[in-house]
Amino acid sequence: MALDTILKGKLGFGTAPLGNMFRAIPEAEALETVAAAWDAGIRYFDNAPFYGAGLAELRMGEALKGKPRDDYVLSTKVGRVVLDEVEDISLRDHGEKGDVFAHGRPNKMINDYGYDATLKSIEDSLTRLQTSHVEIVFVHDLAQDFWGDQWIARFEEARTGAFRALDRLRSEGVIKAWGLGVNKVEPIEILLDLDEPQPNAFLLAGRYTLLDHSRALQRLMPKVQERGLGVIVGGPYSSGALVGGPNFEYAPASPEILARIAAIKAIADRHGVSMKAAGLQFSLANPAVAAIIPGASRPDRIAEDRTAFEAVIPAAFWSEMRAEGLVDPAAPLPG
């Protein structure tokens, strides 16, 4: 099933901030943010056990409790099982993601891409989400940014475990789609080159944004489009850097990135374009992109995302961006 026929709209909601990403978010604020997304017409919500050791899923389940289940779409991820046992959060090794969820729950997480662990992870997610099913499942962080030199070995573990479990669930109609949820293009390229199994959806975070998109354009996006599959773009604001935040890729933005952002903003200001609108609409312009899922931890951010999604951007803005070399010459542009 094509990804764009599963999703309910091109603007979704990434729940990583609800797992207390970077800061401790009050429960009421988290629930109000989801309510604001619902009121804004958003009906696709992406989750993961990793987000605060289950905290984001717990909050999502509470926020959507009582909503008609056929009215919205959920995705979650596998690769980690959350335990009742607690641990010292400061001792966790999250690769390049560092202590991004230092304010999450202290529950211990076990990394496991095996068959049985995949089924267990989904079962636990359903409990936290207070639902009977999810439409999409992504295998999470199966890439070098989390695993370093071990990532190929973990990929092989998933190939004989998680991939087969998800293939089975899809064939049985339990889920509608599965694929990888990663921050790197290489794992998706490798998976697409396999004869089996056959994924039909991908969540690519941070790799098809205004600040970083050339590598994805080389092979990945054309291959996805040719096969009639779809990509959901996560992190369209590059961890917030594009819209004035201090972080790029979960770490303080480099001088080079800050200079690039300043150049984009100067053009945006001349044309009366918001940075959010430029970021969201650039990602959506690629025909392989089925949806974008900016994250939000405050209700007012949802209204900003909706406004940016619907804004009309003058063609002259994109022409100047192209002329200044701030978008790849091969990148499809809005309009």
Coordinates of C-alpha atoms in Angstrom, one line a residue:
M1 CA 0.0 0.0 0.0
A2 CA 1.4 3.4 -1.0
L3 CA 2.4 5.6 2.0
D4 CA 0.4 8.6 0.9
T5 CA -2.8 6.6 0.9
I6 CA -2.2 5.6 4.5
L7 CA -1.5 9.0 5.9
K8 CA -4.2 11.5 6.6
G9 CA -2.6 14.7 5.2
K10 CA 0.9 15.9 4.5
L11 CA 1.4 17.6 7.8
G12 CA 2.0 15.3 10.8
F13 CA 3.2 15.6 14.3
G14 CA 6.6 14.2 15.5
T15 CA 6.3 13.4 19.2
A16 CA 10.0 13.4 20.2
P17 CA 9.6 16.6 22.2
L18 CA 6.8 15.0 24.2
G19 CA 9.5 12.6 25.6
N20 CA 11.1 15.6 27.3
M21 CA 13.6 16.2 24.6
F22 CA 16.1 18.9 25.8
R23 CA 13.8 20.0 28.6
A24 CA 11.3 18.7 31.2
I25 CA 7.9 19.5 29.7
P26 CA 5.0 19.8 32.1
E27 CA 2.3 17.1 31.6
A28 CA -0.4 19.7 31.0
E29 CA 1.7 21.5 28.4
A30 CA 2.3 18.2 26.5
L31 CA -1.3 17.3 26.4
E32 CA -2.3 20.8 25.3
T33 CA 0.2 20.6 22.5
V34 CA -1.4 17.4 21.1
A35 CA -4.9 18.9 21.5
A36 CA -3.7 22.0 19.5
A37 CA -2.4 19.6 16.8
W38 CA -5.8 17.9 16.7
D39 CA -7.6 21.2 16.5
A40 CA -5.4 22.2 13.7
G41 CA -6.5 19.2 11.7
I42 CA -3.4 17.1 12.1
R43 CA -4.2 13.4 12.1
Y44 CA -0.8 11.6 11.8
F45 CA 1.3 11.2 14.9
D46 CA 4.7 9.5 14.9
N47 CA 6.0 7.9 18.1
A48 CA 8.9 5.8 19.5
P49 CA 9.7 4.0 22.7
F50 CA 13.0 5.8 22.7
Y51 CA 11.4 9.2 23.2
G52 CA 11.8 9.6 27.0
A53 CA 11.8 5.8 27.5
G54 CA 8.1 5.5 26.7
L55 CA 7.1 8.9 28.0
A56 CA 6.0 10.3 24.6
E57 CA 3.8 7.3 23.9
L58 CA 2.2 7.5 27.3
R59 CA 1.4 11.1 26.7
M60 CA 0.1 10.5 23.2
G61 CA -2.1 7.7 24.5
E62 CA -3.6 9.9 27.1
A63 CA -4.1 12.9 24.7
L64 CA -5.9 10.8 22.0
K65 CA -7.9 8.8 24.4
G66 CA -11.6 9.0 23.4
K67 CA -10.8 10.2 19.8
P68 CA -12.4 8.0 17.1
R69 CA -9.6 5.6 16.2
D70 CA -10.4 5.6 12.5
D71 CA -9.9 9.3 12.4
Y72 CA -6.1 9.3 12.9
V73 CA -2.9 7.4 11.9
L74 CA -0.2 6.2 14.3
S75 CA 3.3 5.1 13.7
T76 CA 5.8 3.8 16.2
K77 CA 9.3 2.3 16.2
V78 CA 11.0 -0.9 17.2
G79 CA 14.6 -1.7 18.2
R80 CA 14.3 -0.9 21.8
V81 CA 12.3 -2.6 24.6
V82 CA 11.5 -0.4 27.6
L83 CA 11.7 -2.2 31.0
D84 CA 10.1 -1.6 34.4
E85 CA 13.6 -1.6 35.8
V86 CA 15.1 1.9 36.3
E87 CA 18.7 3.1 35.7
D88 CA 20.9 6.1 36.0
I89 CA 20.0 8.1 32.8
S90 CA 23.4 9.9 32.8
L91 CA 25.1 6.5 32.1
R92 CA 23.2 5.8 28.9
D93 CA 25.1 5.8 25.6
H94 CA 22.9 7.2 22.8
G95 CA 25.6 7.7 20.2
E96 CA 25.4 11.1 18.5
K97 CA 22.1 11.7 20.2
G98 CA 23.9 12.1 23.5
D99 CA 21.7 13.1 26.4
V100 CA 18.9 14.5 24.3
F101 CA 16.4 12.7 26.6
A102 CA 18.1 13.3 29.8
H103 CA 14.8 14.5 31.2
G104 CA 12.9 11.4 30.2
R105 CA 11.8 8.5 32.3
P106 CA 14.6 6.5 34.1
N107 CA 13.3 3.2 32.8
K108 CA 16.0 1.0 31.3
M109 CA 15.9 0.4 27.6
I110 CA 17.3 -2.8 25.9
N111 CA 18.5 -2.5 22.3
D112 CA 17.2 -5.5 20.4
Y113 CA 16.4 -5.8 16.7
G114 CA 15.4 -9.5 17.0
Y115 CA 12.1 -11.1 15.9
D116 CA 10.6 -11.6 19.4
A117 CA 11.8 -8.3 20.7
T118 CA 10.1 -6.6 17.8
L119 CA 6.8 -8.1 18.6
K120 CA 7.3 -7.3 22.3
S121 CA 8.1 -3.7 21.5
I122 CA 5.0 -3.3 19.5
E123 CA 2.8 -4.9 22.2
D124 CA 4.2 -2.5 24.8
S125 CA 3.7 0.5 22.5
L126 CA 0.1 -0.4 22.0
T127 CA -0.4 -0.5 25.8
R128 CA 1.3 2.9 26.2
L129 CA -0.6 4.4 23.3
Q130 CA -3.9 3.0 24.6
T131 CA -4.8 1.6 21.2
S132 CA -5.4 -1.8 19.5
H133 CA -3.2 -1.1 16.5
V134 CA -0.7 1.2 14.7
E135 CA -0.7 1.7 11.0
I136 CA 3.1 2.0 10.5
V137 CA 6.2 0.6 12.2
F138 CA 9.7 1.9 11.7
V139 CA 12.9 0.1 12.7
H140 CA 14.6 2.8 14.7
D141 CA 18.2 4.2 14.6
L142 CA 19.6 1.3 12.6
A143 CA 22.5 3.5 11.4
Q144 CA 26.0 4.7 12.0
D145 CA 25.1 7.7 14.1
F146 CA 23.8 5.5 16.9
W147 CA 25.9 2.3 16.4
G148 CA 29.2 3.5 14.9
D149 CA 31.2 0.7 13.4
Q150 CA 28.7 -1.9 14.7
W151 CA 25.9 -0.7 12.6
I152 CA 26.2 -3.2 9.8
A153 CA 26.1 -6.0 12.3
R154 CA 23.0 -4.6 13.9
F155 CA 21.5 -4.2 10.4
E156 CA 22.0 -7.9 9.8
E157 CA 20.4 -8.6 13.1
A158 CA 17.3 -6.6 12.0
R159 CA 17.3 -8.3 8.6
T160 CA 16.8 -11.7 10.1
G161 CA 14.7 -10.4 12.9
A162 CA 12.7 -7.2 12.9
F163 CA 12.3 -7.1 9.1
R164 CA 10.8 -10.5 8.9
A165 CA 8.5 -9.9 11.9
L166 CA 7.2 -6.7 10.3
D167 CA 6.9 -8.3 6.9
R168 CA 4.7 -10.9 8.5
L169 CA 2.6 -8.4 10.3
R170 CA 2.0 -6.4 7.1
S171 CA 1.1 -9.6 5.1
E172 CA -1.4 -10.5 7.9
G173 CA -2.9 -7.0 7.7
V174 CA -1.9 -6.2 11.3
I175 CA 0.0 -3.1 10.1
K176 CA -0.2 -1.3 6.8
A177 CA 3.5 -0.3 6.3
W178 CA 7.0 -0.7 7.7
G179 CA 10.4 0.6 7.0
L180 CA 13.4 2.3 8.6
G181 CA 13.3 5.4 10.9
V182 CA 16.8 6.8 10.7
N183 CA 18.9 9.9 10.5
K184 CA 21.2 8.6 7.7
V185 CA 20.5 7.7 4.1
E186 CA 22.8 4.7 3.8
P187 CA 20.7 2.2 5.7
I188 CA 17.7 2.9 3.5
E189 CA 19.8 2.6 0.4
I190 CA 21.0 -0.8 1.5
L191 CA 17.5 -2.0 2.4
L192 CA 16.2 -0.9 -1.0
D193 CA 18.9 -3.0 -2.7
L194 CA 17.8 -6.2 -1.0
D195 CA 15.7 -8.6 -2.9
E196 CA 13.7 -9.2 0.2
P197 CA 12.0 -8.1 2.4
Q198 CA 10.2 -5.2 0.7
P199 CA 9.6 -2.1 2.9
N200 CA 7.1 0.5 1.8
A201 CA 7.7 3.5 4.0
F202 CA 10.6 5.4 5.4
L203 CA 11.1 8.1 8.0
L204 CA 14.2 10.1 7.3
A205 CA 15.1 12.7 9.9
G206 CA 17.3 15.6 9.1
R207 CA 18.6 14.4 5.8
Y208 CA 16.1 16.2 3.5
T209 CA 16.0 19.7 4.8
L210 CA 17.1 23.1 3.6
L211 CA 20.3 22.7 5.5
D212 CA 21.2 19.1 4.4
H213 CA 19.7 17.4 1.3
S214 CA 22.2 16.8 -1.4
R215 CA 23.1 13.2 -0.4
A216 CA 19.5 12.1 -0.3
L217 CA 19.0 13.6 -3.8
Q218 CA 21.8 11.5 -5.3
R219 CA 20.2 8.1 -5.1
L220 CA 17.7 7.7 -2.4
M221 CA 14.8 10.0 -3.4
P222 CA 14.8 9.0 -7.1
K223 CA 14.8 5.3 -6.1
V224 CA 12.0 5.7 -3.6
Q225 CA 9.9 7.6 -6.2
E226 CA 10.6 5.0 -8.9
R227 CA 9.3 2.2 -6.7
G228 CA 6.2 4.0 -5.7
L229 CA 7.2 4.2 -2.0
G230 CA 7.3 7.2 0.2
V231 CA 9.5 9.1 2.7
I232 CA 8.3 11.0 5.7
V233 CA 10.6 13.8 6.5
G234 CA 11.4 14.2 10.2
G235 CA 13.3 17.1 11.7
P236 CA 12.5 19.5 8.9
Y237 CA 14.0 22.3 11.0
S238 CA 17.3 20.4 11.6
S239 CA 16.8 20.1 15.4
G240 CA 15.6 23.7 15.5
A241 CA 18.7 25.3 14.0
L242 CA 16.9 26.5 10.9
V243 CA 14.4 28.5 13.0
G244 CA 16.8 30.1 15.4
G245 CA 17.5 27.2 17.8
P246 CA 21.0 26.5 19.1
N247 CA 21.2 22.8 18.0
F248 CA 21.9 21.1 14.7
E249 CA 21.9 17.3 14.7
Y250 CA 21.3 17.3 18.5
A251 CA 24.5 19.3 19.2
P252 CA 25.4 23.0 19.1
A253 CA 25.4 24.3 15.5
S254 CA 28.8 24.9 13.9
P255 CA 29.9 28.3 12.6
E256 CA 29.5 26.9 9.0
I257 CA 25.9 25.9 9.7
L258 CA 25.1 29.3 11.4
A259 CA 26.5 31.1 8.4
R260 CA 24.3 29.1 6.0
I261 CA 21.3 29.8 8.1
A262 CA 22.1 33.5 8.1
A263 CA 22.4 33.5 4.3
I264 CA 19.0 31.8 4.0
K265 CA 17.4 34.1 6.5
A266 CA 18.6 37.2 4.7
I267 CA 16.9 36.1 1.5
A268 CA 13.8 35.0 3.4
D269 CA 13.5 38.5 5.0
R270 CA 13.9 40.2 1.7
H271 CA 10.9 38.3 0.3
G272 CA 8.8 38.3 3.5
V273 CA 9.1 34.5 3.9
S274 CA 9.3 32.8 7.3
M275 CA 12.0 30.3 7.9
K276 CA 9.5 27.7 8.9
A277 CA 7.6 28.1 5.7
A278 CA 10.8 27.8 3.7
G279 CA 11.8 24.7 5.5
L280 CA 8.5 22.8 5.4
Q281 CA 7.7 23.6 1.9
F282 CA 11.1 22.8 0.5
S283 CA 11.0 19.3 2.0
L284 CA 7.4 18.7 0.7
A285 CA 8.3 19.8 -2.8
N286 CA 10.1 16.5 -3.5
P287 CA 7.6 14.0 -5.1
A288 CA 9.0 11.2 -3.0
V289 CA 8.0 12.9 0.2
A290 CA 4.6 11.8 1.6
A291 CA 4.6 14.0 4.7
I292 CA 6.6 16.1 7.1
I293 CA 6.5 15.8 10.8
P294 CA 7.9 18.8 12.7
G295 CA 7.9 18.3 16.4
A296 CA 6.4 20.7 18.9
S297 CA 6.3 21.0 22.7
R298 CA 4.1 24.1 23.0
P299 CA 0.6 24.7 21.6
D300 CA 1.6 27.9 19.8
R301 CA 4.2 26.1 17.8
I302 CA 1.4 24.1 16.2
A303 CA -0.3 27.2 14.9
E304 CA 3.1 28.4 13.5
D305 CA 3.6 25.1 11.7
R306 CA 0.1 25.2 10.1
T307 CA 0.6 28.8 9.0
A308 CA 4.0 27.9 7.5
F309 CA 2.6 24.8 5.8
E310 CA -0.1 27.0 4.1
A311 CA 1.9 30.1 3.4
V312 CA 2.4 31.3 -0.2
I313 CA 6.1 31.7 -1.0
P314 CA 7.0 33.9 -4.0
A315 CA 8.9 32.1 -6.8
A316 CA 11.5 34.8 -6.6
F317 CA 12.6 33.6 -3.2
W318 CA 13.4 30.1 -4.6
S319 CA 15.1 31.6 -7.6
E320 CA 17.4 33.6 -5.4
M321 CA 18.0 30.6 -3.2
R322 CA 19.1 28.6 -6.3
A323 CA 21.2 31.4 -7.6
E324 CA 23.1 31.7 -4.3
G325 CA 23.8 28.0 -4.2
L326 CA 21.7 27.5 -1.0
V327 CA 19.7 24.6 -2.6
D328 CA 21.1 21.8 -4.6
P329 CA 20.7 22.4 -8.4
A330 CA 18.8 19.0 -8.7
A331 CA 16.3 19.7 -5.8
P332 CA 12.7 20.1 -6.8
L333 CA 11.3 23.4 -5.6
P334 CA 7.8 24.5 -4.6
G335 CA 5.7 25.7 -7.5

